[in-house]
Amino acid sequence: YLNFMGNEFGHPEWIDFPRPENGWSHHHCRRRWDLAEDELLRYKFFMAFDELMQACESRFKWLCSEHQYVTVKNNMDKVIAFERGDVFFVFNFHPCNSYTDYQIGLSWDEPMRTVLDSDE
């Protein structure tokens, strides 16, 4: 899962890898892991989410799976749902709306269970 370059909500600075234009500087080529230790900031929650995602990957091995299918991509609701391996992901990126009983079709005909819910 993408959790370094591109996760602007969890990275306080831009990412700039060493190149001739920045004098081969490594200054912005890093992750600020120290921010999670500051009790006044909310980065500790991002780190906890990251740890849970890594635990899910260790358990279900979805990153190395060849099966991947986007089930829902609803721009108006700001919802993305997809299958990867034997895991089904649903992301709600809407800034205001929370959905219950959201209808999504799956290729699996078996009961599902929630493994990780960021609302809890």
mmCIF file with all atom_site columns, C-alpha atoms in Angstrom:
data_model
loop_
_atom_site.group_PDB
_atom_site.id
_atom_site.type_symbol
_atom_site.label_atom_id
_atom_site.label_alt_id
_atom_site.label_comp_id
_atom_site.label_asym_id
_atom_site.label_entity_id
_atom_site.label_seq_id
_atom_site.pdbx_PDB_ins_code
_atom_site.Cartn_x
_atom_site.Cartn_y
_atom_site.Cartn_z
_atom_site.occupancy
_atom_site.B_iso_or_equiv
_atom_site.pdbx_formal_charge
_atom_site.auth_seq_id
_atom_site.auth_comp_id
_atom_site.auth_asym_id
_atom_site.auth_atom_id
_atom_site.pdbx_PDB_model_num
ATOM 1   C CA . TYR A 1 1   ? 0.000   0.000   0.000  1.00 0.00 ? 1   TYR A CA 1
ATOM 2   C CA . LEU A 1 2   ? 1.116   3.521   -0.663 1.00 0.00 ? 2   LEU A CA 1
ATOM 3   C CA . ASN A 1 3   ? 2.393   4.920   2.575  1.00 0.00 ? 3   ASN A CA 1
ATOM 4   C CA . PHE A 1 4   ? 5.355   7.083   1.824  1.00 0.00 ? 4   PHE A CA 1
ATOM 5   C CA . MET A 1 5   ? 5.358   9.110   -1.360 1.00 0.00 ? 5   MET A CA 1
ATOM 6   C CA . GLY A 1 6   ? 1.909   10.507  -1.976 1.00 0.00 ? 6   GLY A CA 1
ATOM 7   C CA . ASN A 1 7   ? 0.439   10.357  1.514  1.00 0.00 ? 7   ASN A CA 1
ATOM 8   C CA . GLU A 1 8   ? 0.237   14.104  2.000  1.00 0.00 ? 8   GLU A CA 1
ATOM 9   C CA . PHE A 1 9   ? -2.091  13.708  4.992  1.00 0.00 ? 9   PHE A CA 1
ATOM 10  C CA . GLY A 1 10  ? 0.651   11.966  6.932  1.00 0.00 ? 10  GLY A CA 1
ATOM 11  C CA . HIS A 1 11  ? 3.784   13.693  5.718  1.00 0.00 ? 11  HIS A CA 1
ATOM 12  C CA . PRO A 1 12  ? 4.364   17.269  6.937  1.00 0.00 ? 12  PRO A CA 1
ATOM 13  C CA . GLU A 1 13  ? 6.912   18.198  4.291  1.00 0.00 ? 13  GLU A CA 1
ATOM 14  C CA . TRP A 1 14  ? 7.346   17.620  0.606  1.00 0.00 ? 14  TRP A CA 1
ATOM 15  C CA . ILE A 1 15  ? 9.539   14.792  -0.611 1.00 0.00 ? 15  ILE A CA 1
ATOM 16  C CA . ASP A 1 16  ? 12.546  15.820  -2.646 1.00 0.00 ? 16  ASP A CA 1
ATOM 17  C CA . PHE A 1 17  ? 15.090  13.142  -3.429 1.00 0.00 ? 17  PHE A CA 1
ATOM 18  C CA . PRO A 1 18  ? 18.721  14.122  -4.026 1.00 0.00 ? 18  PRO A CA 1
ATOM 19  C CA . ARG A 1 19  ? 19.193  15.570  -7.513 1.00 0.00 ? 19  ARG A CA 1
ATOM 20  C CA . PRO A 1 20  ? 21.422  18.160  -9.188 1.00 0.00 ? 20  PRO A CA 1
ATOM 21  C CA . GLU A 1 21  ? 18.800  20.933  -8.792 1.00 0.00 ? 21  GLU A CA 1
ATOM 22  C CA . ASN A 1 22  ? 18.795  20.675  -4.961 1.00 0.00 ? 22  ASN A CA 1
ATOM 23  C CA . GLY A 1 23  ? 22.538  20.180  -4.628 1.00 0.00 ? 23  GLY A CA 1
ATOM 24  C CA . TRP A 1 24  ? 22.099  16.437  -3.987 1.00 0.00 ? 24  TRP A CA 1
ATOM 25  C CA . SER A 1 25  ? 20.514  17.276  -0.612 1.00 0.00 ? 25  SER A CA 1
ATOM 26  C CA . HIS A 1 26  ? 18.941  14.576  1.559  1.00 0.00 ? 26  HIS A CA 1
ATOM 27  C CA . HIS A 1 27  ? 17.181  17.145  3.766  1.00 0.00 ? 27  HIS A CA 1
ATOM 28  C CA . HIS A 1 28  ? 13.666  16.516  2.373  1.00 0.00 ? 28  HIS A CA 1
ATOM 29  C CA . CYS A 1 29  ? 14.288  12.873  1.499  1.00 0.00 ? 29  CYS A CA 1
ATOM 30  C CA . ARG A 1 30  ? 13.070  11.477  4.777  1.00 0.00 ? 30  ARG A CA 1
ATOM 31  C CA . ARG A 1 31  ? 10.073  10.549  6.846  1.00 0.00 ? 31  ARG A CA 1
ATOM 32  C CA . ARG A 1 32  ? 9.498   12.454  10.106 1.00 0.00 ? 32  ARG A CA 1
ATOM 33  C CA . TRP A 1 33  ? 8.924   9.461   12.397 1.00 0.00 ? 33  TRP A CA 1
ATOM 34  C CA . ASP A 1 34  ? 9.782   11.618  15.412 1.00 0.00 ? 34  ASP A CA 1
ATOM 35  C CA . LEU A 1 35  ? 6.481   13.516  15.087 1.00 0.00 ? 35  LEU A CA 1
ATOM 36  C CA . ALA A 1 36  ? 4.534   10.495  16.367 1.00 0.00 ? 36  ALA A CA 1
ATOM 37  C CA . GLU A 1 37  ? 6.301   10.859  19.716 1.00 0.00 ? 37  GLU A CA 1
ATOM 38  C CA . ASP A 1 38  ? 5.046   14.430  20.249 1.00 0.00 ? 38  ASP A CA 1
ATOM 39  C CA . GLU A 1 39  ? 1.901   14.180  22.410 1.00 0.00 ? 39  GLU A CA 1
ATOM 40  C CA . LEU A 1 40  ? 0.705   17.598  21.216 1.00 0.00 ? 40  LEU A CA 1
ATOM 41  C CA . LEU A 1 41  ? 0.435   16.355  17.618 1.00 0.00 ? 41  LEU A CA 1
ATOM 42  C CA . ARG A 1 42  ? -1.842  13.764  16.019 1.00 0.00 ? 42  ARG A CA 1
ATOM 43  C CA . TYR A 1 43  ? 0.841   11.866  14.100 1.00 0.00 ? 43  TYR A CA 1
ATOM 44  C CA . LYS A 1 44  ? 0.694   9.091   16.718 1.00 0.00 ? 44  LYS A CA 1
ATOM 45  C CA . PHE A 1 45  ? -2.666  8.082   15.221 1.00 0.00 ? 45  PHE A CA 1
ATOM 46  C CA . PHE A 1 46  ? -1.174  7.859   11.744 1.00 0.00 ? 46  PHE A CA 1
ATOM 47  C CA . MET A 1 47  ? 1.624   5.683   13.089 1.00 0.00 ? 47  MET A CA 1
ATOM 48  C CA . ALA A 1 48  ? -0.919  3.424   14.818 1.00 0.00 ? 48  ALA A CA 1
ATOM 49  C CA . PHE A 1 49  ? -2.830  3.081   11.530 1.00 0.00 ? 49  PHE A CA 1
ATOM 50  C CA . ASP A 1 50  ? 0.412   2.264   9.724  1.00 0.00 ? 50  ASP A CA 1
ATOM 51  C CA . GLU A 1 51  ? 1.217   -0.443  12.286 1.00 0.00 ? 51  GLU A CA 1
ATOM 52  C CA . LEU A 1 52  ? -2.264  -1.961  11.903 1.00 0.00 ? 52  LEU A CA 1
ATOM 53  C CA . MET A 1 53  ? -1.968  -1.985  8.100  1.00 0.00 ? 53  MET A CA 1
ATOM 54  C CA . GLN A 1 54  ? 1.381   -3.756  8.348  1.00 0.00 ? 54  GLN A CA 1
ATOM 55  C CA . ALA A 1 55  ? -0.118  -6.312  10.750 1.00 0.00 ? 55  ALA A CA 1
ATOM 56  C CA . CYS A 1 56  ? -2.965  -6.938  8.276  1.00 0.00 ? 56  CYS A CA 1
ATOM 57  C CA . GLU A 1 57  ? -0.475  -7.451  5.456  1.00 0.00 ? 57  GLU A CA 1
ATOM 58  C CA . SER A 1 58  ? 1.523   -9.886  7.608  1.00 0.00 ? 58  SER A CA 1
ATOM 59  C CA . ARG A 1 59  ? -1.630  -11.860 8.317  1.00 0.00 ? 59  ARG A CA 1
ATOM 60  C CA . PHE A 1 60  ? -3.379  -11.827 4.914  1.00 0.00 ? 60  PHE A CA 1
ATOM 61  C CA . LYS A 1 61  ? -0.463  -11.372 2.425  1.00 0.00 ? 61  LYS A CA 1
ATOM 62  C CA . TRP A 1 62  ? -2.547  -9.186  0.095  1.00 0.00 ? 62  TRP A CA 1
ATOM 63  C CA . LEU A 1 63  ? 0.366   -7.126  -1.277 1.00 0.00 ? 63  LEU A CA 1
ATOM 64  C CA . CYS A 1 64  ? 1.880   -10.051 -3.177 1.00 0.00 ? 64  CYS A CA 1
ATOM 65  C CA . SER A 1 65  ? -1.440  -11.273 -4.560 1.00 0.00 ? 65  SER A CA 1
ATOM 66  C CA . GLU A 1 66  ? -2.141  -11.154 -8.279 1.00 0.00 ? 66  GLU A CA 1
ATOM 67  C CA . HIS A 1 67  ? -5.911  -10.846 -7.753 1.00 0.00 ? 67  HIS A CA 1
ATOM 68  C CA . GLN A 1 68  ? -6.966  -7.210  -7.805 1.00 0.00 ? 68  GLN A CA 1
ATOM 69  C CA . TYR A 1 69  ? -10.303 -5.785  -8.847 1.00 0.00 ? 69  TYR A CA 1
ATOM 70  C CA . VAL A 1 70  ? -11.858 -2.349  -8.355 1.00 0.00 ? 70  VAL A CA 1
ATOM 71  C CA . THR A 1 71  ? -15.471 -2.919  -7.326 1.00 0.00 ? 71  THR A CA 1
ATOM 72  C CA . VAL A 1 72  ? -16.623 0.673   -6.697 1.00 0.00 ? 72  VAL A CA 1
ATOM 73  C CA . LYS A 1 73  ? -15.178 4.036   -7.670 1.00 0.00 ? 73  LYS A CA 1
ATOM 74  C CA . ASN A 1 74  ? -17.853 6.590   -6.808 1.00 0.00 ? 74  ASN A CA 1
ATOM 75  C CA . ASN A 1 75  ? -16.600 10.161  -7.216 1.00 0.00 ? 75  ASN A CA 1
ATOM 76  C CA . MET A 1 76  ? -19.763 11.759  -5.822 1.00 0.00 ? 76  MET A CA 1
ATOM 77  C CA . ASP A 1 77  ? -19.763 9.663   -2.619 1.00 0.00 ? 77  ASP A CA 1
ATOM 78  C CA . LYS A 1 78  ? -15.942 9.715   -2.470 1.00 0.00 ? 78  LYS A CA 1
ATOM 79  C CA . VAL A 1 79  ? -15.930 5.930   -1.950 1.00 0.00 ? 79  VAL A CA 1
ATOM 80  C CA . ILE A 1 80  ? -13.462 3.423   -3.369 1.00 0.00 ? 80  ILE A CA 1
ATOM 81  C CA . ALA A 1 81  ? -13.865 -0.331  -2.866 1.00 0.00 ? 81  ALA A CA 1
ATOM 82  C CA . PHE A 1 82  ? -11.573 -3.008  -4.240 1.00 0.00 ? 82  PHE A CA 1
ATOM 83  C CA . GLU A 1 83  ? -10.479 -6.599  -3.852 1.00 0.00 ? 83  GLU A CA 1
ATOM 84  C CA . ARG A 1 84  ? -6.838  -7.485  -3.393 1.00 0.00 ? 84  ARG A CA 1
ATOM 85  C CA . GLY A 1 85  ? -6.001  -11.102 -2.746 1.00 0.00 ? 85  GLY A CA 1
ATOM 86  C CA . ASP A 1 86  ? -8.530  -12.499 -0.274 1.00 0.00 ? 86  ASP A CA 1
ATOM 87  C CA . VAL A 1 87  ? -9.127  -9.066  1.269  1.00 0.00 ? 87  VAL A CA 1
ATOM 88  C CA . PHE A 1 88  ? -11.820 -6.510  0.442  1.00 0.00 ? 88  PHE A CA 1
ATOM 89  C CA . PHE A 1 89  ? -11.069 -2.825  1.091  1.00 0.00 ? 89  PHE A CA 1
ATOM 90  C CA . VAL A 1 90  ? -13.572 0.024   1.368  1.00 0.00 ? 90  VAL A CA 1
ATOM 91  C CA . PHE A 1 91  ? -12.366 3.607   1.750  1.00 0.00 ? 91  PHE A CA 1
ATOM 92  C CA . ASN A 1 92  ? -14.611 6.592   2.430  1.00 0.00 ? 92  ASN A CA 1
ATOM 93  C CA . PHE A 1 93  ? -12.776 9.814   1.597  1.00 0.00 ? 93  PHE A CA 1
ATOM 94  C CA . HIS A 1 94  ? -15.793 12.076  1.969  1.00 0.00 ? 94  HIS A CA 1
ATOM 95  C CA . PRO A 1 95  ? -15.024 14.935  4.381  1.00 0.00 ? 95  PRO A CA 1
ATOM 96  C CA . CYS A 1 96  ? -18.570 15.003  5.850  1.00 0.00 ? 96  CYS A CA 1
ATOM 97  C CA . ASN A 1 97  ? -20.585 11.897  4.958  1.00 0.00 ? 97  ASN A CA 1
ATOM 98  C CA . SER A 1 98  ? -20.450 8.597   6.791  1.00 0.00 ? 98  SER A CA 1
ATOM 99  C CA . TYR A 1 99  ? -22.280 5.686   5.169  1.00 0.00 ? 99  TYR A CA 1
ATOM 100 C CA . THR A 1 100 ? -24.023 2.668   6.656  1.00 0.00 ? 100 THR A CA 1
ATOM 101 C CA . ASP A 1 101 ? -25.452 -0.184  4.577  1.00 0.00 ? 101 ASP A CA 1
ATOM 102 C CA . TYR A 1 102 ? -23.538 0.976   1.497  1.00 0.00 ? 102 TYR A CA 1
ATOM 103 C CA . GLN A 1 103 ? -24.383 -1.463  -1.320 1.00 0.00 ? 103 GLN A CA 1
ATOM 104 C CA . ILE A 1 104 ? -21.314 -3.056  -2.934 1.00 0.00 ? 104 ILE A CA 1
ATOM 105 C CA . GLY A 1 105 ? -21.179 -6.155  -5.098 1.00 0.00 ? 105 GLY A CA 1
ATOM 106 C CA . LEU A 1 106 ? -18.439 -8.736  -4.572 1.00 0.00 ? 106 LEU A CA 1
ATOM 107 C CA . SER A 1 107 ? -17.097 -11.680 -6.502 1.00 0.00 ? 107 SER A CA 1
ATOM 108 C CA . TRP A 1 108 ? -17.155 -13.727 -3.275 1.00 0.00 ? 108 TRP A CA 1
ATOM 109 C CA . ASP A 1 109 ? -20.284 -15.463 -2.055 1.00 0.00 ? 109 ASP A CA 1
ATOM 110 C CA . GLU A 1 110 ? -19.407 -15.831 1.594  1.00 0.00 ? 110 GLU A CA 1
ATOM 111 C CA . PRO A 1 111 ? -19.859 -13.853 4.805  1.00 0.00 ? 111 PRO A CA 1
ATOM 112 C CA . MET A 1 112 ? -17.452 -10.962 5.354  1.00 0.00 ? 112 MET A CA 1
ATOM 113 C CA . ARG A 1 113 ? -16.003 -9.710  8.634  1.00 0.00 ? 113 ARG A CA 1
ATOM 114 C CA . THR A 1 114 ? -14.366 -6.438  9.519  1.00 0.00 ? 114 THR A CA 1
ATOM 115 C CA . VAL A 1 115 ? -10.661 -6.772  10.237 1.00 0.00 ? 115 VAL A CA 1
ATOM 116 C CA . LEU A 1 116 ? -9.682  -3.088  10.478 1.00 0.00 ? 116 LEU A CA 1
ATOM 117 C CA . ASP A 1 117 ? -12.070 -0.154  10.909 1.00 0.00 ? 117 ASP A CA 1
ATOM 118 C CA . SER A 1 118 ? -10.473 3.279   11.212 1.00 0.00 ? 118 SER A CA 1
ATOM 119 C CA . ASP A 1 119 ? -13.683 4.683   12.754 1.00 0.00 ? 119 ASP A CA 1
ATOM 120 C CA . GLU A 1 120 ? -13.181 2.611   15.892 1.00 0.00 ? 120 GLU A CA 1
#
